[in-house]
mmCIF file of C-alpha atoms in Angstrom:
data_model
loop_
_atom_site.group_PDB
_atom_site.id
_atom_site.type_symbol
_atom_site.label_atom_id
_atom_site.label_comp_id
_atom_site.label_asym_id
_atom_site.label_seq_id
_atom_site.Cartn_x
_atom_site.Cartn_y
_atom_site.Cartn_z
ATOM 1 C CA UNK A 1104 11.703 17.103 188.711
ATOM 2 C CA UNK A 1105 13.224 15.545 191.765
ATOM 3 C CA UNK A 1106 14.525 17.637 194.660
ATOM 4 C CA UNK A 1107 16.048 16.423 197.890
ATOM 5 C CA UNK A 1108 14.701 17.702 201.218
ATOM 6 C CA UNK A 1109 16.445 20.802 202.534
ATOM 7 C CA UNK A 1110 17.386 21.750 206.168
ATOM 8 C CA UNK A 1111 17.176 25.078 207.651
ATOM 9 C CA UNK A 1112 17.918 26.542 211.068
ATOM 10 C CA UNK A 1113 15.466 28.753 212.895
ATOM 11 C CA UNK A 1114 16.701 31.257 215.374
ATOM 12 C CA UNK A 1115 14.818 31.777 218.674
ATOM 13 C CA UNK A 1116 13.365 35.143 217.491
ATOM 14 C CA UNK A 1117 12.037 33.769 214.197
ATOM 15 C CA UNK A 1118 10.688 30.651 215.826
ATOM 16 C CA UNK A 1119 8.813 32.694 218.363
ATOM 17 C CA UNK A 1120 7.337 34.948 215.808
ATOM 18 C CA UNK A 1121 6.220 32.009 213.587
ATOM 19 C CA UNK A 1122 4.582 30.314 216.564
ATOM 20 C CA UNK A 1123 2.797 33.526 217.355
ATOM 21 C CA UNK A 1124 1.402 33.632 213.877
ATOM 22 C CA UNK A 1125 0.059 30.148 214.160
ATOM 23 C CA UNK A 1126 -1.597 30.834 217.458
ATOM 24 C CA UNK A 1127 -3.081 34.146 216.348
ATOM 25 C CA UNK A 1128 -6.722 33.572 215.294
ATOM 26 C CA UNK A 1129 -7.102 36.989 213.695
ATOM 27 C CA UNK A 1130 -4.554 36.585 210.775
ATOM 28 C CA UNK A 1131 -5.297 35.129 207.348
ATOM 29 C CA UNK A 1132 -5.140 31.332 207.034
ATOM 30 C CA UNK A 1133 -2.485 31.572 204.284
ATOM 31 C CA UNK A 1134 0.068 33.050 206.782
ATOM 32 C CA UNK A 1135 -0.692 30.194 209.230
ATOM 33 C CA UNK A 1136 0.221 27.425 206.754
ATOM 34 C CA UNK A 1137 3.268 29.316 205.472
ATOM 35 C CA UNK A 1138 4.557 29.480 209.088
ATOM 36 C CA UNK A 1139 3.739 25.718 209.515
ATOM 37 C CA UNK A 1140 5.793 24.897 206.392
ATOM 38 C CA UNK A 1141 8.888 26.652 207.754
ATOM 39 C CA UNK A 1142 8.513 25.324 211.341
ATOM 40 C CA UNK A 1143 8.038 21.751 210.048
ATOM 41 C CA UNK A 1144 11.127 22.176 207.765
ATOM 42 C CA UNK A 1145 13.149 23.315 210.698
ATOM 43 C CA UNK A 1146 11.953 20.363 212.855
ATOM 44 C CA UNK A 1147 13.340 18.005 210.228
ATOM 45 C CA UNK A 1148 10.138 16.754 208.568
ATOM 46 C CA UNK A 1149 10.270 15.703 204.956
ATOM 47 C CA UNK A 1150 8.479 17.224 202.089
ATOM 48 C CA UNK A 1151 5.604 14.688 202.036
ATOM 49 C CA UNK A 1152 4.928 15.170 205.781
ATOM 50 C CA UNK A 1153 4.988 18.983 205.346
ATOM 51 C CA UNK A 1154 2.518 18.622 202.445
ATOM 52 C CA UNK A 1155 0.250 16.610 204.681
ATOM 53 C CA UNK A 1156 0.461 19.021 207.626
ATOM 54 C CA UNK A 1157 -0.058 22.258 205.538
ATOM 55 C CA UNK A 1158 -2.628 20.678 203.159
ATOM 56 C CA UNK A 1159 -0.822 22.022 200.227
ATOM 57 C CA UNK A 1160 1.161 20.969 197.092
ATOM 58 C CA UNK A 1161 4.900 20.222 196.723
ATOM 59 C CA UNK A 1162 5.717 23.221 194.605
ATOM 60 C CA UNK A 1163 4.015 25.410 197.204
ATOM 61 C CA UNK A 1164 6.143 23.928 199.961
ATOM 62 C CA UNK A 1165 9.254 24.449 198.039
ATOM 63 C CA UNK A 1166 8.235 28.032 197.104
ATOM 64 C CA UNK A 1167 7.854 29.207 200.661
ATOM 65 C CA UNK A 1168 10.904 27.356 201.903
ATOM 66 C CA UNK A 1169 12.893 29.322 199.371
ATOM 67 C CA UNK A 1170 11.100 32.588 200.218
ATOM 68 C CA UNK A 1171 12.103 32.134 203.889
ATOM 69 C CA UNK A 1172 15.710 31.475 203.022
ATOM 70 C CA UNK A 1173 15.810 34.580 200.819
ATOM 71 C CA UNK A 1174 13.757 37.097 202.840
ATOM 72 C CA UNK A 1175 13.095 35.619 206.336
ATOM 73 C CA UNK A 1176 9.786 35.929 208.148
ATOM 74 C CA UNK A 1177 8.921 39.225 206.410
ATOM 75 C CA UNK A 1178 9.012 37.368 203.136
ATOM 76 C CA UNK A 1179 6.301 34.989 204.298
ATOM 77 C CA UNK A 1180 3.996 37.966 205.050
ATOM 78 C CA UNK A 1181 4.108 39.366 201.569
ATOM 79 C CA UNK A 1182 2.442 37.992 198.533
ATOM 80 C CA UNK A 1183 4.334 38.190 195.268
ATOM 81 C CA UNK A 1184 2.932 40.879 192.984
ATOM 82 C CA UNK A 1185 1.428 39.691 189.760
ATOM 83 C CA UNK A 1186 0.915 41.708 186.570
ATOM 84 C CA UNK A 1187 -2.631 42.889 185.851
ATOM 85 C CA UNK A 1188 -4.678 40.894 183.378
ATOM 86 C CA UNK A 1189 -5.540 44.264 181.707
ATOM 87 C CA UNK A 1190 -2.475 45.833 179.983
ATOM 88 C CA UNK A 1191 -1.876 49.470 181.052
ATOM 89 C CA UNK A 1192 -2.803 52.301 178.823
ATOM 90 C CA UNK A 1193 0.028 53.671 176.702
ATOM 91 C CA UNK A 1194 1.714 56.804 177.957
ATOM 92 C CA UNK A 1195 0.624 58.534 174.696
ATOM 93 C CA UNK A 1196 -3.030 57.998 175.488
ATOM 94 C CA UNK A 1197 -2.580 59.259 179.074
ATOM 95 C CA UNK A 1198 -0.896 62.468 177.819
ATOM 96 C CA UNK A 1199 -3.679 62.984 175.310
ATOM 97 C CA UNK A 1200 -6.353 62.727 177.997
ATOM 98 C CA UNK A 1201 -4.491 65.233 180.145
ATOM 99 C CA UNK A 1202 -3.927 67.604 177.308
ATOM 100 C CA UNK A 1203 -7.550 67.408 176.215
ATOM 101 C CA UNK A 1204 -8.728 68.010 179.701
ATOM 102 C CA UNK A 1205 -6.828 71.186 180.268
ATOM 103 C CA UNK A 1206 -6.868 72.626 176.696
ATOM 104 C CA UNK A 1207 -10.314 71.730 175.241
ATOM 105 C CA UNK A 1208 -13.946 71.602 176.221
ATOM 106 C CA UNK A 1209 -16.518 69.037 175.062
ATOM 107 C CA UNK A 1210 -18.764 70.233 172.199
ATOM 108 C CA UNK A 1211 -21.986 69.894 174.249
ATOM 109 C CA UNK A 1212 -20.885 70.856 177.719
ATOM 110 C CA UNK A 1213 -18.822 73.430 179.622
ATOM 111 C CA UNK A 1214 -16.393 70.842 181.257
ATOM 112 C CA UNK A 1215 -15.353 67.193 180.844
ATOM 113 C CA UNK A 1216 -16.937 64.349 182.736
ATOM 114 C CA UNK A 1217 -15.529 60.809 182.956
ATOM 115 C CA UNK A 1218 -18.176 59.595 180.507
ATOM 116 C CA UNK A 1219 -17.665 62.352 177.986
ATOM 117 C CA UNK A 1220 -13.862 61.936 178.067
ATOM 118 C CA UNK A 1221 -14.158 58.123 177.889
ATOM 119 C CA UNK A 1222 -16.345 58.433 174.786
ATOM 120 C CA UNK A 1223 -14.003 60.911 173.073
ATOM 121 C CA UNK A 1224 -10.928 58.875 173.750
ATOM 122 C CA UNK A 1225 -12.341 55.346 173.338
ATOM 123 C CA UNK A 1226 -11.340 54.198 176.826
ATOM 124 C CA UNK A 1227 -13.274 53.229 179.947
ATOM 125 C CA UNK A 1228 -14.602 55.880 182.389
ATOM 126 C CA UNK A 1229 -12.673 54.266 185.200
ATOM 127 C CA UNK A 1230 -9.372 54.706 183.231
ATOM 128 C CA UNK A 1231 -10.202 58.382 182.761
ATOM 129 C CA UNK A 1232 -10.774 58.657 186.512
ATOM 130 C CA UNK A 1233 -7.447 57.056 187.275
ATOM 131 C CA UNK A 1234 -5.545 59.317 184.827
ATOM 132 C CA UNK A 1235 -7.172 62.363 186.350
ATOM 133 C CA UNK A 1236 -6.414 61.267 189.907
ATOM 134 C CA UNK A 1237 -2.753 60.724 189.042
ATOM 135 C CA UNK A 1238 -2.461 64.011 187.380
ATOM 136 C CA UNK A 1239 -4.369 65.850 190.125
ATOM 137 C CA UNK A 1240 -7.130 67.109 187.760
ATOM 138 C CA UNK A 1241 -10.701 67.688 188.830
ATOM 139 C CA UNK A 1242 -12.673 69.167 185.898
ATOM 140 C CA UNK A 1243 -15.992 69.047 187.779
ATOM 141 C CA UNK A 1244 -14.703 71.529 190.450
ATOM 142 C CA UNK A 1245 -14.357 75.292 189.987
ATOM 143 C CA UNK A 1246 -13.317 77.920 192.597
ATOM 144 C CA UNK A 1247 -14.545 81.493 192.594
ATOM 145 C CA UNK A 1248 -12.068 84.320 192.767
ATOM 146 C CA UNK A 1249 -11.934 88.147 192.380
ATOM 147 C CA UNK A 1250 -8.748 90.097 192.096
ATOM 148 C CA UNK A 1251 -8.827 93.631 193.581
ATOM 149 C CA UNK A 1252 -8.028 96.525 191.270
ATOM 150 C CA UNK A 1253 -7.690 98.969 194.122
ATOM 151 C CA UNK A 1254 -4.749 101.185 193.441
ATOM 152 C CA UNK A 1255 -4.058 101.333 197.184
ATOM 153 C CA UNK A 1256 -4.372 97.544 197.621
ATOM 154 C CA UNK A 1257 -0.878 97.119 199.113
ATOM 155 C CA UNK A 1258 -1.276 99.978 201.613
ATOM 156 C CA UNK A 1259 -4.688 98.807 202.820
ATOM 157 C CA UNK A 1260 -3.723 95.196 203.214
ATOM 158 C CA UNK A 1261 -0.529 96.064 205.107
ATOM 159 C CA UNK A 1262 -2.557 98.370 207.338
ATOM 160 C CA UNK A 1263 -5.407 95.997 208.175
ATOM 161 C CA UNK A 1264 -3.248 92.876 208.572
ATOM 162 C CA UNK A 1265 -0.999 94.846 210.875
ATOM 163 C CA UNK A 1266 -3.971 95.596 213.068
ATOM 164 C CA UNK A 1267 -4.816 91.871 213.187
ATOM 165 C CA UNK A 1268 -1.386 90.548 213.909
ATOM 166 C CA UNK A 1269 -0.085 93.423 216.116
ATOM 167 C CA UNK A 1270 -2.938 95.559 217.447
ATOM 168 C CA UNK A 1271 -1.982 98.834 218.992
ATOM 169 C CA UNK A 1272 -1.697 99.234 222.831
ATOM 170 C CA UNK A 1273 -4.579 100.653 224.712
ATOM 171 C CA UNK A 1274 -6.875 100.498 221.606
ATOM 172 C CA UNK A 1275 -9.691 98.303 220.441
ATOM 173 C CA UNK A 1276 -9.745 96.830 216.934
ATOM 174 C CA UNK A 1277 -13.275 96.136 215.739
ATOM 175 C CA UNK A 1278 -14.284 94.537 212.430
ATOM 176 C CA UNK A 1279 -17.672 96.145 211.512
ATOM 177 C CA UNK A 1280 -20.154 95.340 208.821
ATOM 178 C CA UNK A 1281 -23.911 94.753 208.394
ATOM 179 C CA UNK A 1282 -25.602 91.475 207.353
ATOM 180 C CA UNK A 1283 -28.537 92.904 205.496
ATOM 181 C CA UNK A 1284 -31.825 91.434 204.293
ATOM 182 C CA UNK A 1285 -31.916 88.513 206.709
ATOM 183 C CA UNK A 1286 -35.266 86.891 205.964
ATOM 184 C CA UNK A 1287 -37.645 85.588 208.502
ATOM 185 C CA UNK A 1288 -38.638 82.395 206.697
ATOM 186 C CA UNK A 1289 -41.372 80.106 208.031
ATOM 187 C CA UNK A 1290 -41.475 76.700 206.424
ATOM 188 C CA UNK A 1291 -44.926 75.781 205.004
ATOM 189 C CA UNK A 1292 -44.801 72.263 206.582
ATOM 190 C CA UNK A 1293 -42.887 70.864 209.629
ATOM 191 C CA UNK A 1294 -39.947 68.738 208.688
ATOM 192 C CA UNK A 1295 -39.146 65.159 209.885
ATOM 193 C CA UNK A 1296 -36.510 64.783 212.623
ATOM 194 C CA UNK A 1297 -33.130 63.110 212.214
ATOM 195 C CA UNK A 1298 -33.161 59.393 212.748
ATOM 196 C CA UNK A 1299 -30.990 56.385 211.948
ATOM 197 C CA UNK A 1300 -30.670 55.978 208.198
ATOM 198 C CA UNK A 1301 -32.435 59.205 207.447
ATOM 199 C CA UNK A 1302 -31.385 62.830 207.463
ATOM 200 C CA UNK A 1303 -33.568 65.549 208.814
ATOM 201 C CA UNK A 1304 -35.971 67.074 206.198
ATOM 202 C CA UNK A 1305 -37.019 70.573 205.493
ATOM 203 C CA UNK A 1306 -39.447 71.843 202.851
ATOM 204 C CA UNK A 1307 -38.017 73.867 200.068
ATOM 205 C CA UNK A 1308 -40.992 76.374 199.963
ATOM 206 C CA UNK A 1309 -41.582 78.892 202.739
ATOM 207 C CA UNK A 1310 -43.545 81.927 203.786
ATOM 208 C CA UNK A 1311 -41.629 85.171 204.176
ATOM 209 C CA UNK A 1312 -42.464 87.378 207.153
ATOM 210 C CA UNK A 1313 -40.115 90.265 206.554
ATOM 211 C CA UNK A 1314 -36.434 91.017 206.902
ATOM 212 C CA UNK A 1315 -33.943 92.518 209.394
ATOM 213 C CA UNK A 1316 -30.381 93.740 209.284
ATOM 214 C CA UNK A 1317 -27.755 92.705 211.764
ATOM 215 C CA UNK A 1318 -25.030 95.372 212.516
ATOM 216 C CA UNK A 1319 -22.035 93.651 214.213
ATOM 217 C CA UNK A 1320 -18.676 94.641 215.491
ATOM 218 C CA UNK A 1321 -16.155 91.874 216.178
ATOM 219 C CA UNK A 1322 -13.428 92.605 218.700
ATOM 220 C CA UNK A 1323 -10.274 91.099 217.102
ATOM 221 C CA UNK A 1324 -8.514 90.539 220.430
ATOM 222 C CA UNK A 1325 -11.301 89.031 222.555
ATOM 223 C CA UNK A 1326 -13.653 87.622 219.976
ATOM 224 C CA UNK A 1327 -16.669 89.316 221.547
ATOM 225 C CA UNK A 1328 -19.275 90.744 219.237
ATOM 226 C CA UNK A 1329 -21.464 93.887 219.673
ATOM 227 C CA UNK A 1330 -24.639 93.282 217.674
ATOM 228 C CA UNK A 1331 -27.828 95.100 216.945
ATOM 229 C CA UNK A 1332 -30.785 94.293 214.665
ATOM 230 C CA UNK A 1333 -32.252 97.257 212.836
ATOM 231 C CA UNK A 1334 -34.935 97.321 210.056
ATOM 232 C CA UNK A 1335 -32.803 98.981 207.391
ATOM 233 C CA UNK A 1336 -29.157 99.618 206.639
ATOM 234 C CA UNK A 1337 -28.892 103.326 205.833
ATOM 235 C CA UNK A 1338 -26.436 105.869 207.191
ATOM 236 C CA UNK A 1339 -29.026 106.682 209.889
ATOM 237 C CA UNK A 1340 -28.891 103.112 211.283
ATOM 238 C CA UNK A 1341 -25.101 102.986 210.909
ATOM 239 C CA UNK A 1342 -24.768 106.189 212.981
ATOM 240 C CA UNK A 1343 -27.011 104.604 215.609
ATOM 241 C CA UNK A 1344 -24.693 101.569 215.752
ATOM 242 C CA UNK A 1345 -21.645 103.809 215.974
ATOM 243 C CA UNK A 1346 -23.129 105.487 219.027
ATOM 244 C CA UNK A 1347 -23.638 102.081 220.559
ATOM 245 C CA UNK A 1348 -20.058 101.184 220.005
ATOM 246 C CA UNK A 1349 -19.059 104.467 221.574
ATOM 247 C CA UNK A 1350 -20.910 103.589 224.710
ATOM 248 C CA UNK A 1351 -19.654 100.085 224.883
ATOM 249 C CA UNK A 1352 -15.924 100.884 224.429
ATOM 250 C CA UNK A 1353 -14.180 102.584 227.423
ATOM 251 C CA UNK A 1354 -13.690 106.323 226.816
ATOM 252 C CA UNK A 1355 -9.914 106.317 227.205
ATOM 253 C CA UNK A 1356 -9.378 103.829 224.426
ATOM 254 C CA UNK A 1357 -8.939 104.473 220.685
ATOM 255 C CA UNK A 1358 -11.269 102.557 218.482
ATOM 256 C CA UNK A 1359 -9.968 101.216 215.063
ATOM 257 C CA UNK A 1360 -12.873 100.194 212.826
ATOM 258 C CA UNK A 1361 -12.260 97.867 209.824
ATOM 259 C CA UNK A 1362 -14.996 98.530 207.258
ATOM 260 C CA UNK A 1363 -15.766 97.863 203.634
ATOM 261 C CA UNK A 1364 -16.435 100.488 201.039
ATOM 262 C CA UNK A 1365 -20.284 100.565 201.366
ATOM 263 C CA UNK A 1366 -21.537 104.083 200.644
ATOM 264 C CA UNK A 1367 -23.360 104.161 203.967
ATOM 265 C CA UNK A 1368 -20.017 104.302 205.748
ATOM 266 C CA UNK A 1369 -18.870 107.467 203.977
ATOM 267 C CA UNK A 1370 -21.867 109.884 204.026
ATOM 268 C CA UNK A 1371 -21.445 113.428 205.182
ATOM 269 C CA UNK A 1372 -23.429 112.694 208.335
ATOM 270 C CA UNK A 1373 -21.072 109.889 209.251
ATOM 271 C CA UNK A 1374 -18.048 112.055 208.541
ATOM 272 C CA UNK A 1375 -19.394 114.858 210.698
ATOM 273 C CA UNK A 1376 -19.995 112.405 213.635
ATOM 274 C CA UNK A 1377 -16.475 111.059 213.202
ATOM 275 C CA UNK A 1378 -15.002 114.476 213.307
ATOM 276 C CA UNK A 1379 -16.621 115.032 216.694
ATOM 277 C CA UNK A 1380 -15.193 111.667 217.965
ATOM 278 C CA UNK A 1381 -11.530 111.649 216.982
ATOM 279 C CA UNK A 1382 -10.836 108.417 218.861
ATOM 280 C CA UNK A 1383 -12.595 106.514 216.053
ATOM 281 C CA UNK A 1384 -10.166 105.681 213.294
ATOM 282 C CA UNK A 1385 -11.580 103.958 210.067
ATOM 283 C CA UNK A 1386 -9.682 101.473 207.956
ATOM 284 C CA UNK A 1387 -11.359 100.568 204.727
ATOM 285 C CA UNK A 1388 -10.728 97.196 203.046
ATOM 286 C CA UNK A 1389 -9.666 97.244 199.319
ATOM 287 C CA UNK A 1390 -12.381 97.020 196.765
ATOM 288 C CA UNK A 1391 -13.532 93.432 195.985
ATOM 289 C CA UNK A 1392 -11.702 92.301 199.090
ATOM 290 C CA UNK A 1393 -14.384 92.010 201.759
ATOM 291 C CA UNK A 1394 -12.702 88.701 202.762
ATOM 292 C CA UNK A 1395 -10.177 90.880 204.524
ATOM 293 C CA UNK A 1396 -12.817 91.868 207.144
ATOM 294 C CA UNK A 1397 -12.886 89.276 209.921
ATOM 295 C CA UNK A 1398 -16.519 89.927 210.745
ATOM 296 C CA UNK A 1399 -17.423 88.022 207.551
ATOM 297 C CA UNK A 1400 -16.151 84.866 209.285
ATOM 298 C CA UNK A 1401 -18.654 85.494 212.200
ATOM 299 C CA UNK A 1402 -21.472 86.152 209.703
ATOM 300 C CA UNK A 1403 -20.737 82.789 208.097
ATOM 301 C CA UNK A 1404 -20.960 81.059 211.493
ATOM 302 C CA UNK A 1405 -24.229 82.626 212.620
ATOM 303 C CA UNK A 1406 -25.765 81.814 209.236
ATOM 304 C CA UNK A 1407 -24.821 78.137 209.155
ATOM 305 C CA UNK A 1408 -25.421 77.517 212.883
ATOM 306 C CA UNK A 1409 -28.592 79.579 213.680
ATOM 307 C CA UNK A 1410 -30.189 81.231 210.666
ATOM 308 C CA UNK A 1411 -30.219 79.085 207.558
ATOM 309 C CA UNK A 1412 -32.029 76.043 208.975
ATOM 310 C CA UNK A 1413 -34.380 77.946 211.245
ATOM 311 C CA UNK A 1414 -38.038 78.570 210.862
ATOM 312 C CA UNK A 1415 -39.353 81.903 212.018
ATOM 313 C CA UNK A 1416 -43.008 83.085 211.995
ATOM 314 C CA UNK A 1417 -42.071 86.767 212.534
ATOM 315 C CA UNK A 1418 -39.191 89.200 212.384
ATOM 316 C CA UNK A 1419 -39.318 89.452 216.210
ATOM 317 C CA UNK A 1420 -38.593 85.711 216.547
ATOM 318 C CA UNK A 1421 -35.838 85.911 214.053
ATOM 319 C CA UNK A 1422 -34.172 88.764 215.935
ATOM 320 C CA UNK A 1423 -34.745 86.950 219.244
ATOM 321 C CA UNK A 1424 -32.816 83.962 217.829
ATOM 322 C CA UNK A 1425 -29.994 86.286 216.613
ATOM 323 C CA UNK A 1426 -29.732 87.957 220.044
ATOM 324 C CA UNK A 1427 -29.705 84.643 221.701
ATOM 325 C CA UNK A 1428 -26.853 83.477 219.562
ATOM 326 C CA UNK A 1429 -24.922 86.701 220.296
ATOM 327 C CA UNK A 1430 -25.435 86.242 224.031
ATOM 328 C CA UNK A 1431 -24.258 82.616 224.058
ATOM 329 C CA UNK A 1432 -21.248 83.607 221.784
ATOM 330 C CA UNK A 1433 -20.161 86.328 224.151
ATOM 331 C CA UNK A 1434 -20.351 84.081 227.184
ATOM 332 C CA UNK A 1435 -17.464 82.031 225.836
ATOM 333 C CA UNK A 1436 -15.973 84.086 223.057
ATOM 334 C CA UNK A 1437 -13.147 82.678 220.906
ATOM 335 C CA UNK A 1438 -11.221 85.173 218.725
ATOM 336 C CA UNK A 1439 -10.592 84.221 215.106
ATOM 337 C CA UNK A 1440 -6.846 83.782 214.466
ATOM 338 C CA UNK A 1441 -5.530 85.612 211.405
ATOM 339 C CA UNK A 1442 -2.598 83.538 210.040
ATOM 340 C CA UNK A 1443 -1.556 85.190 206.666
ATOM 341 C CA UNK A 1444 0.957 87.999 206.719
ATOM 342 C CA UNK A 1445 0.619 90.997 204.400
ATOM 343 C CA UNK A 1446 3.595 89.704 202.389
ATOM 344 C CA UNK A 1447 1.821 86.306 201.873
ATOM 345 C CA UNK A 1448 -1.329 88.068 200.601
ATOM 346 C CA UNK A 1449 0.551 90.472 198.268
ATOM 347 C CA UNK A 1450 2.599 87.588 196.829
ATOM 348 C CA UNK A 1451 -0.560 85.678 195.962
ATOM 349 C CA UNK A 1452 -2.156 88.872 194.564
ATOM 350 C CA UNK A 1453 0.840 89.354 192.335
ATOM 351 C CA UNK A 1454 0.783 85.859 191.017
ATOM 352 C CA UNK A 1455 -2.988 86.149 190.207
ATOM 353 C CA UNK A 1456 -2.403 89.453 188.306
ATOM 354 C CA UNK A 1457 0.497 87.984 186.335
ATOM 355 C CA UNK A 1458 -1.565 84.960 185.412
ATOM 356 C CA UNK A 1459 -4.537 87.173 184.263
ATOM 357 C CA UNK A 1460 -2.152 89.363 182.224
ATOM 358 C CA UNK A 1461 -0.780 86.206 180.579
ATOM 359 C CA UNK A 1462 -4.291 84.984 179.748
ATOM 360 C CA UNK A 1463 -5.308 88.374 178.301
ATOM 361 C CA UNK A 1464 -2.163 88.516 176.270
ATOM 362 C CA UNK A 1465 -2.836 85.098 174.714
ATOM 363 C CA UNK A 1466 -6.308 86.212 173.512
#
């Protein structure tokens, strides 16, 4: 097929951009010779000369001349998409994989893996992975949950969240709980330190030197924590901790305590003490809803940052580490910010209950 040479006019902006592409040493070589083809055409060179300069074939020269005429400089930067050599899976197969994933379980496992689904459907594991990714399915992941059956769930949530988001004036809101049975674990062998290409090591076996219980009260407004380690977590120890809170908080301020439903918090001895100290007002979280107590967030931090990976040869050393963490935390306290309103929590609870009722009804 014969074709006469074409002429094209380059504006100053396009010419400047194409010359910048040629002089840029960090762009792919293919963009350079595409720019050379267009510049040489604009300068009036014939097809044979352009082929020599760009070291490419005649159809290639013609293709990129036409691409520039149709799409400009942006067209030179884009490769034309080509169909895959492997034909896509039929939509029917994709729908079957999705339906099988959410409605069935494999005969020899509790959940589907890519290999099990690929074997069951007669397709490749990578195809299964792509189908799951497109559908947003992750069969290997489960999330724990617990819906509270407390008949006063709404009232308790509204009351506690109200304390978090809008604490009363001239009062202190403290989230109180105990982290019990903290073990003083001493590793049987010293681990290797962190280095390039290798994580720090720690033996899985240990020697147990006893336990302690951390009683803690988190000030919602300031983020400071009142903490005390005691050997057990009975009503006797809880009363001792209440007396410490009474001394730590100024006398003229009311004290609102957010607590869980542990029996230690409700004994007659505790009730008698509270009757003598009317400025203490208790707010109990709903059953199966300890996540509503902000102190749990602090317990998670002290566990991950100081306790879990430590090695302690005695309870005294464990308690010393806990007190050191409390002291450093209180030097620069940062309050935890509660973001969910009571309406948000109650709406999610309602959806969960409706879903559970629907599942029970289908059984």
